[in-house]
Amino acid sequence: MKVSQRTVRLELTEPLRISRSTMAARDAVWLAIEHQGHSGYGEAVTSTYYGLDAATLGRLLHEAARELARCATPESALDALRAGDLPAPGTPPAVTAAVESALLDLVGKRAGLPVHQLLGASEAPSAATARTIGITSCRAAAEQAGRLTRLGFSVIKIKAGAPDPEDDLDRVLAVRNAAPHARLLLDPNGAWSPALADALLPRYAGLGIEAVEQPLAPGDPEALAALAARSPLPVIADEDAVGFEDAQRLAGRVHGINVKLAKCGGVTAALRIADLLAGSGTELMLGCLTASTLGLAPAVHLADRARWTDLDGHLLLAHDPWTGIGGTDGTVRAGREPGLGVRPAHGAPPPDGETAGQETPDQETVVQETPEPVRGGEADR
């Protein structure tokens, strides 16, 4: 198998502000695995929150490529990954997810099957995806909400965690008035104390919020579980539920867990968590980082397994270099073509890792942050 990679810049249409920072762009590292005339692709994106810049991702993907050389075929490599035999222990989940994506894409193309069929689903999954509105003015939020509903979006996620909690409430009310029939999710990204959450959650329940993601600062899952037990709204764990062990700790104690392939380690890891949650009383949410269609495609092939779907990262980009999962009308759809079912937006698939977007040097970090005064970190959604 031949493995190559390239790093490209993903610019957002407009900066996304959350409680801990504002993001305008980030790097994506594309992995290409070629074998006997077929190529499979995966993507990993930089994340300050998880300590991954472009240089680190490039190095780790290069190391993973050396390990792939031990496998005779893409199928045996995928089996080894599913068994936990590669990549090497300690490899960040985002790297494992990108390698698995490329292998699934390649194995699917070799078998003539889309990824969801490799995973046991006969029909191509589709789901209404949430669309995120960042911390912004009430007027801007209302305009965005009205435009989104006209496009077909039925689920809107509103970021919270402004210095003045009343600003968040006003913004939610503005969105509710502009999109009276939309399902609304709220995401403070860990900005609240338990006391503030107790004061605010009943007010948000009165505004028709369906569920709230990670209201408390991560690091104390017991406090999050205790809040969920007394909350008038469903509480979804995100930053406090990174991998399987975190999900195991919180299963049956929170109302939902936001599973992102880049934080849990890919499709296989996500399916393990989904199996764990089944029957526990804790629902699955599928989330994402801001990434291209290539980065989101593996999760879309799981979209029929989730109660909440938040796969809009590609919709935040000024120019998405890939296409194939839809979403602009409020619904993401898994491709029916072999593999991931995605392709570069302009032209044929990039051979041997050649990019289909704006190329940047592997060592350049392009995450542009404007941290809020009280919090640092990247807007990882």
GROMACS .gro file of C-alpha atoms in nm:
model
  381
    1MET     CA    1   0.000   0.000   0.000
    2LYS     CA    2   0.117   0.348  -0.085
    3VAL     CA    3   0.037   0.625   0.164
    4SER     CA    4   0.064   1.000   0.115
    5GLN     CA    5  -0.067   1.313   0.281
    6ARG     CA    6  -0.123   1.684   0.223
    7THR     CA    7  -0.221   1.975   0.448
    8VAL     CA    8  -0.478   2.231   0.337
    9ARG     CA    9  -0.635   2.536   0.493
   10LEU     CA   10  -1.006   2.542   0.569
   11GLU     CA   11  -1.142   2.894   0.601
   12LEU     CA   12  -1.476   2.954   0.770
   13THR     CA   13  -1.738   3.170   0.602
   14GLU     CA   14  -1.739   3.382   0.917
   15PRO     CA   15  -1.566   3.345   1.254
   16LEU     CA   16  -1.738   3.111   1.496
   17ARG     CA   17  -1.747   3.235   1.854
   18ILE     CA   18  -1.810   2.999   2.143
   19SER     CA   19  -1.767   3.050   2.517
   20ARG     CA   20  -1.393   2.987   2.520
   21SER     CA   21  -1.269   3.133   2.189
   22THR     CA   22  -1.334   3.240   1.832
   23MET     CA   23  -1.212   3.048   1.528
   24ALA     CA   24  -1.175   3.170   1.170
   25ALA     CA   25  -0.978   2.884   1.006
   26ARG     CA   26  -0.799   2.559   1.071
   27ASP     CA   27  -0.573   2.308   0.896
   28ALA     CA   28  -0.688   1.975   0.759
   29VAL     CA   29  -0.442   1.695   0.687
   30TRP     CA   30  -0.562   1.458   0.414
   31LEU     CA   31  -0.443   1.098   0.414
   32ALA     CA   32  -0.450   0.894   0.093
   33ILE     CA   33  -0.396   0.516   0.088
   34GLU     CA   34  -0.355   0.359  -0.257
   35HIS     CA   35  -0.360  -0.012  -0.338
   36GLN     CA   36  -0.392  -0.185  -0.674
   37GLY     CA   37  -0.550   0.108  -0.852
   38HIS     CA   38  -0.792   0.222  -0.580
   39SER     CA   39  -0.742   0.508  -0.335
   40GLY     CA   40  -0.908   0.575   0.000
   41TYR     CA   41  -0.908   0.907   0.183
   42GLY     CA   42  -0.930   1.033   0.539
   43GLU     CA   43  -0.899   1.369   0.711
   44ALA     CA   44  -0.770   1.492   1.046
   45VAL     CA   45  -0.810   1.855   1.151
   46THR     CA   46  -0.599   2.059   1.386
   47SER     CA   47  -0.726   2.122   1.737
   48THR     CA   48  -0.574   2.344   2.002
   49TYR     CA   49  -0.819   2.197   2.254
   50TYR     CA   50  -0.674   1.849   2.195
   51GLY     CA   51  -0.317   1.974   2.140
   52LEU     CA   52  -0.290   1.881   1.772
   53ASP     CA   53  -0.129   2.119   1.523
   54ALA     CA   54  -0.062   2.042   1.158
   55ALA     CA   55   0.299   1.939   1.214
   56THR     CA   56   0.200   1.696   1.489
   57LEU     CA   57  -0.077   1.546   1.280
   58GLY     CA   58   0.155   1.509   0.983
   59ARG     CA   59   0.418   1.332   1.192
   60LEU     CA   60   0.167   1.097   1.355
   61LEU     CA   61   0.004   1.010   1.024
   62HIS     CA   62   0.348   0.939   0.880
   63GLU     CA   63   0.416   0.702   1.170
   64ALA     CA   64   0.080   0.534   1.114
   65ALA     CA   65   0.168   0.489   0.747
   66ARG     CA   66   0.481   0.294   0.844
   67GLU     CA   67   0.267   0.063   1.055
   68LEU     CA   68   0.030   0.006   0.763
   69ALA     CA   69   0.325  -0.135   0.570
   70ARG     CA   70   0.307  -0.441   0.798
   71CYS     CA   71  -0.030  -0.531   0.646
   72ALA     CA   72  -0.057  -0.710   0.313
   73THR     CA   73  -0.396  -0.568   0.215
   74PRO     CA   74  -0.629  -0.283   0.314
   75GLU     CA   75  -0.871  -0.544   0.450
   76SER     CA   76  -0.612  -0.691   0.684
   77ALA     CA   77  -0.511  -0.339   0.791
   78LEU     CA   78  -0.872  -0.256   0.873
   79ASP     CA   79  -0.903  -0.579   1.072
   80ALA     CA   80  -0.587  -0.491   1.264
   81LEU     CA   81  -0.720  -0.143   1.341
   82ARG     CA   82  -1.051  -0.285   1.463
   83ALA     CA   83  -0.862  -0.528   1.684
   84GLY     CA   84  -0.658  -0.243   1.833
   85ASP     CA   85  -0.330  -0.364   1.684
   86LEU     CA   86  -0.273  -0.039   1.493
   87PRO     CA   87  -0.200   0.246   1.504
   88ALA     CA   88   0.050   0.231   1.790
   89PRO     CA   89  -0.070   0.266   2.149
   90GLY     CA   90  -0.105   0.630   2.250
   91THR     CA   91  -0.194   0.749   1.900
   92PRO     CA   92  -0.444   1.038   1.931
   93PRO     CA   93  -0.801   0.940   1.842
   94ALA     CA   94  -0.814   1.196   1.558
   95VAL     CA   95  -0.526   1.018   1.383
   96THR     CA   96  -0.682   0.674   1.431
   97ALA     CA   97  -1.012   0.808   1.294
   98ALA     CA   98  -0.842   0.947   0.982
   99VAL     CA   99  -0.658   0.620   0.914
  100GLU     CA  100  -0.979   0.419   0.962
  101SER     CA  101  -1.166   0.655   0.730
  102ALA     CA  102  -0.913   0.604   0.452
  103LEU     CA  103  -0.919   0.227   0.501
  104LEU     CA  104  -1.300   0.211   0.502
  105ASP     CA  105  -1.308   0.422   0.187
  106LEU     CA  106  -1.051   0.199   0.017
  107VAL     CA  107  -1.202  -0.132   0.131
  108GLY     CA  108  -1.547  -0.015   0.022
  109LYS     CA  109  -1.420   0.081  -0.321
  110ARG     CA  110  -1.244  -0.251  -0.363
  111ALA     CA  111  -1.561  -0.437  -0.263
  112GLY     CA  112  -1.792  -0.212  -0.463
  113LEU     CA  113  -1.988  -0.128  -0.146
  114PRO     CA  114  -2.064   0.197   0.036
  115VAL     CA  115  -1.932   0.223   0.390
  116HIS     CA  116  -2.275   0.191   0.554
  117GLN     CA  117  -2.315  -0.150   0.391
  118LEU     CA  118  -1.973  -0.253   0.520
  119LEU     CA  119  -2.112  -0.161   0.863
  120GLY     CA  120  -2.426  -0.370   0.819
  121ALA     CA  121  -2.686  -0.112   0.710
  122SER     CA  122  -2.871  -0.185   0.388
  123GLU     CA  123  -3.012   0.165   0.334
  124ALA     CA  124  -2.806   0.483   0.303
  125PRO     CA  125  -2.851   0.675   0.631
  126SER     CA  126  -2.983   1.030   0.630
  127ALA     CA  127  -3.072   1.263   0.915
  128ALA     CA  128  -3.176   1.618   0.990
  129THR     CA  129  -2.862   1.792   1.110
  130ALA     CA  130  -2.839   2.074   1.357
  131ARG     CA  131  -2.690   2.397   1.225
  132THR     CA  132  -2.483   2.603   1.468
  133ILE     CA  133  -2.532   2.969   1.548
  134GLY     CA  134  -2.239   3.111   1.741
  135ILE     CA  135  -2.234   3.376   2.011
  136THR     CA  136  -2.341   3.683   1.818
  137SER     CA  137  -2.593   3.967   1.835
  138CYS     CA  138  -2.963   3.892   1.872
  139ARG     CA  139  -3.030   4.051   1.536
  140ALA     CA  140  -2.766   3.842   1.358
  141ALA     CA  141  -2.884   3.524   1.530
  142ALA     CA  142  -3.246   3.589   1.430
  143GLU     CA  143  -3.146   3.658   1.071
  144GLN     CA  144  -2.945   3.336   1.058
  145ALA     CA  145  -3.228   3.135   1.212
  146GLY     CA  146  -3.483   3.269   0.966
  147ARG     CA  147  -3.255   3.199   0.671
  148LEU     CA  148  -3.180   2.846   0.793
  149THR     CA  149  -3.544   2.752   0.833
  150ARG     CA  150  -3.618   2.883   0.485
  151LEU     CA  151  -3.343   2.656   0.353
  152GLY     CA  152  -3.499   2.356   0.525
  153PHE     CA  153  -3.320   2.326   0.859
  154SER     CA  154  -3.541   2.197   1.138
  155VAL     CA  155  -3.275   2.178   1.412
  156ILE     CA  156  -3.069   2.475   1.530
  157LYS     CA  157  -2.791   2.464   1.787
  158ILE     CA  158  -2.721   2.789   1.969
  159LYS     CA  159  -2.390   2.858   2.139
  160ALA     CA  160  -2.405   3.005   2.489
  161GLY     CA  161  -2.159   3.117   2.755
  162ALA     CA  162  -2.142   3.494   2.700
  163PRO     CA  163  -2.007   3.692   2.997
  164ASP     CA  164  -2.361   3.812   3.071
  165PRO     CA  165  -2.602   3.514   3.082
  166GLU     CA  166  -2.890   3.745   2.992
  167ASP     CA  167  -2.731   3.800   2.652
  168ASP     CA  168  -2.759   3.428   2.583
  169LEU     CA  169  -3.123   3.421   2.691
  170ASP     CA  170  -3.202   3.716   2.467
  171ARG     CA  171  -3.030   3.546   2.173
  172VAL     CA  172  -3.223   3.223   2.227
  173LEU     CA  173  -3.549   3.416   2.245
  174ALA     CA  174  -3.461   3.594   1.920
  175VAL     CA  175  -3.393   3.259   1.751
  176ARG     CA  176  -3.712   3.111   1.891
  177ASN     CA  177  -3.917   3.402   1.755
  178ALA     CA  178  -3.747   3.380   1.414
  179ALA     CA  179  -3.779   2.999   1.395
  180PRO     CA  180  -4.086   2.911   1.603
  181HIS     CA  181  -4.111   2.554   1.476
  182ALA     CA  182  -3.743   2.459   1.491
  183ARG     CA  183  -3.598   2.219   1.744
  184LEU     CA  184  -3.344   2.413   1.950
  185LEU     CA  185  -3.031   2.276   2.118
  186LEU     CA  186  -2.808   2.481   2.349
  187ASP     CA  187  -2.430   2.447   2.392
  188PRO     CA  188  -2.245   2.654   2.655
  189ASN     CA  189  -1.922   2.452   2.600
  190GLY     CA  190  -1.869   2.415   2.974
  191ALA     CA  191  -1.913   2.783   3.060
  192TRP     CA  192  -2.148   2.751   3.359
  193SER     CA  193  -2.105   2.673   3.726
  194PRO     CA  194  -2.352   2.430   3.885
  195ALA     CA  195  -2.528   2.719   4.059
  196LEU     CA  196  -2.561   2.915   3.735
  197ALA     CA  197  -2.687   2.605   3.554
  198ASP     CA  198  -2.953   2.554   3.821
  199ALA     CA  199  -3.068   2.911   3.774
  200LEU     CA  200  -3.066   2.910   3.393
  201LEU     CA  201  -3.195   2.568   3.292
  202PRO     CA  202  -3.558   2.628   3.400
  203ARG     CA  203  -3.559   2.951   3.198
  204TYR     CA  204  -3.429   2.773   2.891
  205ALA     CA  205  -3.688   2.501   2.939
  206GLY     CA  206  -3.949   2.776   2.922
  207LEU     CA  207  -3.808   2.884   2.586
  208GLY     CA  208  -3.849   2.537   2.442
  209ILE     CA  209  -3.485   2.425   2.439
  210GLU     CA  210  -3.480   2.051   2.366
  211ALA     CA  211  -3.146   1.965   2.529
  212VAL     CA  212  -2.829   2.131   2.657
  213GLU     CA  213  -2.475   2.014   2.581
  214GLN     CA  214  -2.197   2.020   2.841
  215PRO     CA  215  -2.328   2.306   3.057
  216LEU     CA  216  -2.055   2.257   3.320
  217ALA     CA  217  -1.679   2.291   3.285
  218PRO     CA  218  -1.528   1.953   3.190
  219GLY     CA  219  -1.326   1.760   3.441
  220ASP     CA  220  -1.596   1.671   3.694
  221PRO     CA  221  -1.827   1.413   3.534
  222GLU     CA  222  -1.986   1.344   3.872
  223ALA     CA  223  -2.107   1.704   3.888
  224LEU     CA  224  -2.244   1.673   3.535
  225ALA     CA  225  -2.431   1.354   3.623
  226ALA     CA  226  -2.571   1.517   3.937
  227LEU     CA  227  -2.692   1.814   3.733
  228ALA     CA  228  -2.856   1.582   3.481
  229ALA     CA  229  -3.048   1.413   3.762
  230ARG     CA  230  -3.213   1.739   3.868
  231SER     CA  231  -3.225   1.925   3.536
  232PRO     CA  232  -3.559   2.017   3.375
  233LEU     CA  233  -3.384   1.968   3.038
  234PRO     CA  234  -3.196   1.670   2.895
  235VAL     CA  235  -2.821   1.710   2.957
  236ILE     CA  236  -2.576   1.584   2.692
  237ALA     CA  237  -2.211   1.520   2.782
  238ASP     CA  238  -1.951   1.634   2.530
  239GLU     CA  239  -1.612   1.742   2.663
  240ASP     CA  240  -1.662   1.509   2.962
  241ALA     CA  241  -1.724   1.212   2.731
  242VAL     CA  242  -1.421   1.170   2.508
  243GLY     CA  243  -1.386   0.794   2.475
  244PHE     CA  244  -1.535   0.460   2.576
  245GLU     CA  245  -1.434   0.474   2.942
  246ASP     CA  246  -1.590   0.819   2.979
  247ALA     CA  247  -1.910   0.695   2.816
  248GLN     CA  248  -1.909   0.392   3.043
  249ARG     CA  249  -1.885   0.620   3.347
  250LEU     CA  250  -2.177   0.836   3.234
  251ALA     CA  251  -2.407   0.581   3.067
  252GLY     CA  252  -2.748   0.592   3.233
  253ARG     CA  253  -2.654   0.904   3.430
  254VAL     CA  254  -2.682   1.174   3.163
  255HIS     CA  255  -2.945   1.201   2.894
  256GLY     CA  256  -2.708   1.196   2.599
  257ILE     CA  257  -2.344   1.164   2.493
  258ASN     CA  258  -2.202   1.356   2.200
  259VAL     CA  259  -1.982   1.115   2.007
  260LYS     CA  260  -1.734   1.277   1.769
  261LEU     CA  261  -1.518   1.042   1.564
  262ALA     CA  262  -1.215   1.269   1.601
  263LYS     CA  263  -1.232   1.254   1.980
  264CYS     CA  264  -1.333   0.889   2.032
  265GLY     CA  265  -1.112   0.732   1.763
  266GLY     CA  266  -1.331   0.668   1.461
  267VAL     CA  267  -1.621   0.456   1.342
  268THR     CA  268  -1.530   0.138   1.530
  269ALA     CA  269  -1.493   0.328   1.857
  270ALA     CA  270  -1.821   0.512   1.796
  271LEU     CA  271  -2.005   0.185   1.736
  272ARG     CA  272  -1.868   0.046   2.064
  273ILE     CA  273  -2.006   0.349   2.246
  274ALA     CA  274  -2.339   0.318   2.065
  275ASP     CA  275  -2.365  -0.045   2.173
  276LEU     CA  276  -2.278   0.053   2.530
  277LEU     CA  277  -2.550   0.319   2.541
  278ALA     CA  278  -2.822   0.099   2.393
  279GLY     CA  279  -3.086   0.043   2.659
  280SER     CA  280  -2.904   0.252   2.920
  281GLY     CA  281  -3.137   0.551   2.904
  282THR     CA  282  -2.858   0.763   2.756
  283GLU     CA  283  -2.910   0.862   2.393
  284LEU     CA  284  -2.645   0.895   2.122
  285MET     CA  285  -2.562   1.230   1.966
  286LEU     CA  286  -2.332   1.242   1.663
  287GLY     CA  287  -2.119   1.555   1.655
  288CYS     CA  288  -1.818   1.685   1.467
  289LEU     CA  289  -1.538   1.936   1.454
  290THR     CA  290  -1.533   2.200   1.185
  291ALA     CA  291  -1.399   1.998   0.893
  292SER     CA  292  -1.460   1.926   0.526
  293THR     CA  293  -1.710   1.682   0.379
  294LEU     CA  294  -1.429   1.425   0.376
  295GLY     CA  295  -1.386   1.457   0.752
  296LEU     CA  296  -1.758   1.430   0.824
  297ALA     CA  297  -1.847   1.151   0.579
  298PRO     CA  298  -1.769   0.852   0.806
  299ALA     CA  299  -2.006   0.987   1.074
  300VAL     CA  300  -2.283   1.042   0.818
  301HIS     CA  301  -2.274   0.667   0.748
  302LEU     CA  302  -2.376   0.624   1.116
  303ALA     CA  303  -2.643   0.895   1.117
  304ASP     CA  304  -2.938   0.657   1.150
  305ARG     CA  305  -2.811   0.542   1.490
  306ALA     CA  306  -2.835   0.877   1.669
  307ARG     CA  307  -3.117   1.068   1.838
  308TRP     CA  308  -2.941   1.399   1.774
  309THR     CA  309  -2.727   1.466   1.467
  310ASP     CA  310  -2.493   1.766   1.462
  311LEU     CA  311  -2.291   1.716   1.144
  312ASP     CA  312  -2.267   2.066   1.002
  313GLY     CA  313  -1.892   2.133   1.024
  314HIS     CA  314  -1.857   2.137   0.645
  315LEU     CA  315  -2.142   2.386   0.616
  316LEU     CA  316  -1.942   2.645   0.810
  317LEU     CA  317  -1.666   2.657   0.548
  318ALA     CA  318  -1.626   2.930   0.290
  319HIS     CA  319  -1.519   2.663   0.038
  320ASP     CA  320  -1.562   2.292   0.107
  321PRO     CA  321  -1.299   2.107  -0.102
  322TRP     CA  322  -1.510   1.786  -0.104
  323THR     CA  323  -1.872   1.704  -0.179
  324GLY     CA  324  -2.107   1.408  -0.138
  325ILE     CA  325  -2.297   1.425   0.194
  326GLY     CA  326  -2.535   1.715   0.129
  327GLY     CA  327  -2.655   1.918   0.424
  328THR     CA  328  -2.731   2.254   0.266
  329ASP     CA  329  -3.105   2.180   0.292
  330GLY     CA  330  -3.082   2.067   0.655
  331THR     CA  331  -3.036   1.695   0.586
  332VAL     CA  332  -2.709   1.502   0.559
  333ARG     CA  333  -2.711   1.188   0.347
  334ALA     CA  334  -2.460   0.907   0.318
  335GLY     CA  335  -2.334   0.846  -0.032
  336ARG     CA  336  -2.445   0.534  -0.217
  337GLU     CA  337  -2.126   0.504  -0.420
  338PRO     CA  338  -1.856   0.258  -0.309
  339GLY     CA  339  -1.653   0.372  -0.012
  340LEU     CA  340  -1.734   0.699   0.163
  341GLY     CA  341  -1.919   0.827  -0.144
  342VAL     CA  342  -1.738   1.161  -0.147
  343ARG     CA  343  -1.531   1.329  -0.415
  344PRO     CA  344  -1.337   1.653  -0.456
  345ALA     CA  345  -1.565   1.942  -0.537
  346HIS     CA  346  -1.356   2.034  -0.843
  347GLY     CA  347  -1.239   1.749  -1.062
  348ALA     CA  348  -1.127   1.392  -1.015
  349PRO     CA  349  -1.001   1.243  -0.686
  350PRO     CA  350  -0.654   1.375  -0.600
  351PRO     CA  351  -0.399   1.109  -0.707
  352ASP     CA  352  -0.126   1.011  -0.465
  353GLY     CA  353  -0.224   1.274  -0.212
  354GLU     CA  354  -0.234   1.569  -0.451
  355THR     CA  355  -0.470   1.824  -0.303
  356ALA     CA  356  -0.798   1.946  -0.444
  357GLY     CA  357  -0.791   2.262  -0.233
  358GLN     CA  358  -0.552   2.534  -0.123
  359GLU     CA  359  -0.231   2.366  -0.015
  360THR     CA  360  -0.033   2.485   0.285
  361PRO     CA  361   0.307   2.369   0.412
  362ASP     CA  362   0.291   2.071   0.646
  363GLN     CA  363   0.457   2.269   0.926
  364GLU     CA  364   0.220   2.564   0.913
  365THR     CA  365  -0.047   2.598   1.179
  366VAL     CA  366  -0.346   2.795   1.059
  367VAL     CA  367  -0.591   2.777   1.346
  368GLN     CA  368  -0.663   3.142   1.412
  369GLU     CA  369  -0.781   3.203   1.766
  370THR     CA  370  -0.918   3.507   1.943
  371PRO     CA  371  -0.960   3.371   2.295
  372GLU     CA  372  -1.218   3.529   2.520
  373PRO     CA  373  -1.072   3.707   2.824
  374VAL     CA  374  -1.172   3.437   3.073
  375ARG     CA  375  -1.110   3.125   2.864
  376GLY     CA  376  -0.861   2.996   2.610
  377GLY     CA  377  -0.875   2.712   2.361
  378GLU     CA  378  -1.010   2.652   2.016
  379ALA     CA  379  -1.369   2.663   1.899
  380ASP     CA  380  -1.396   2.286   1.862
  381ARG     CA  381  -1.777   2.302   1.858
   0.00000   0.00000   0.00000
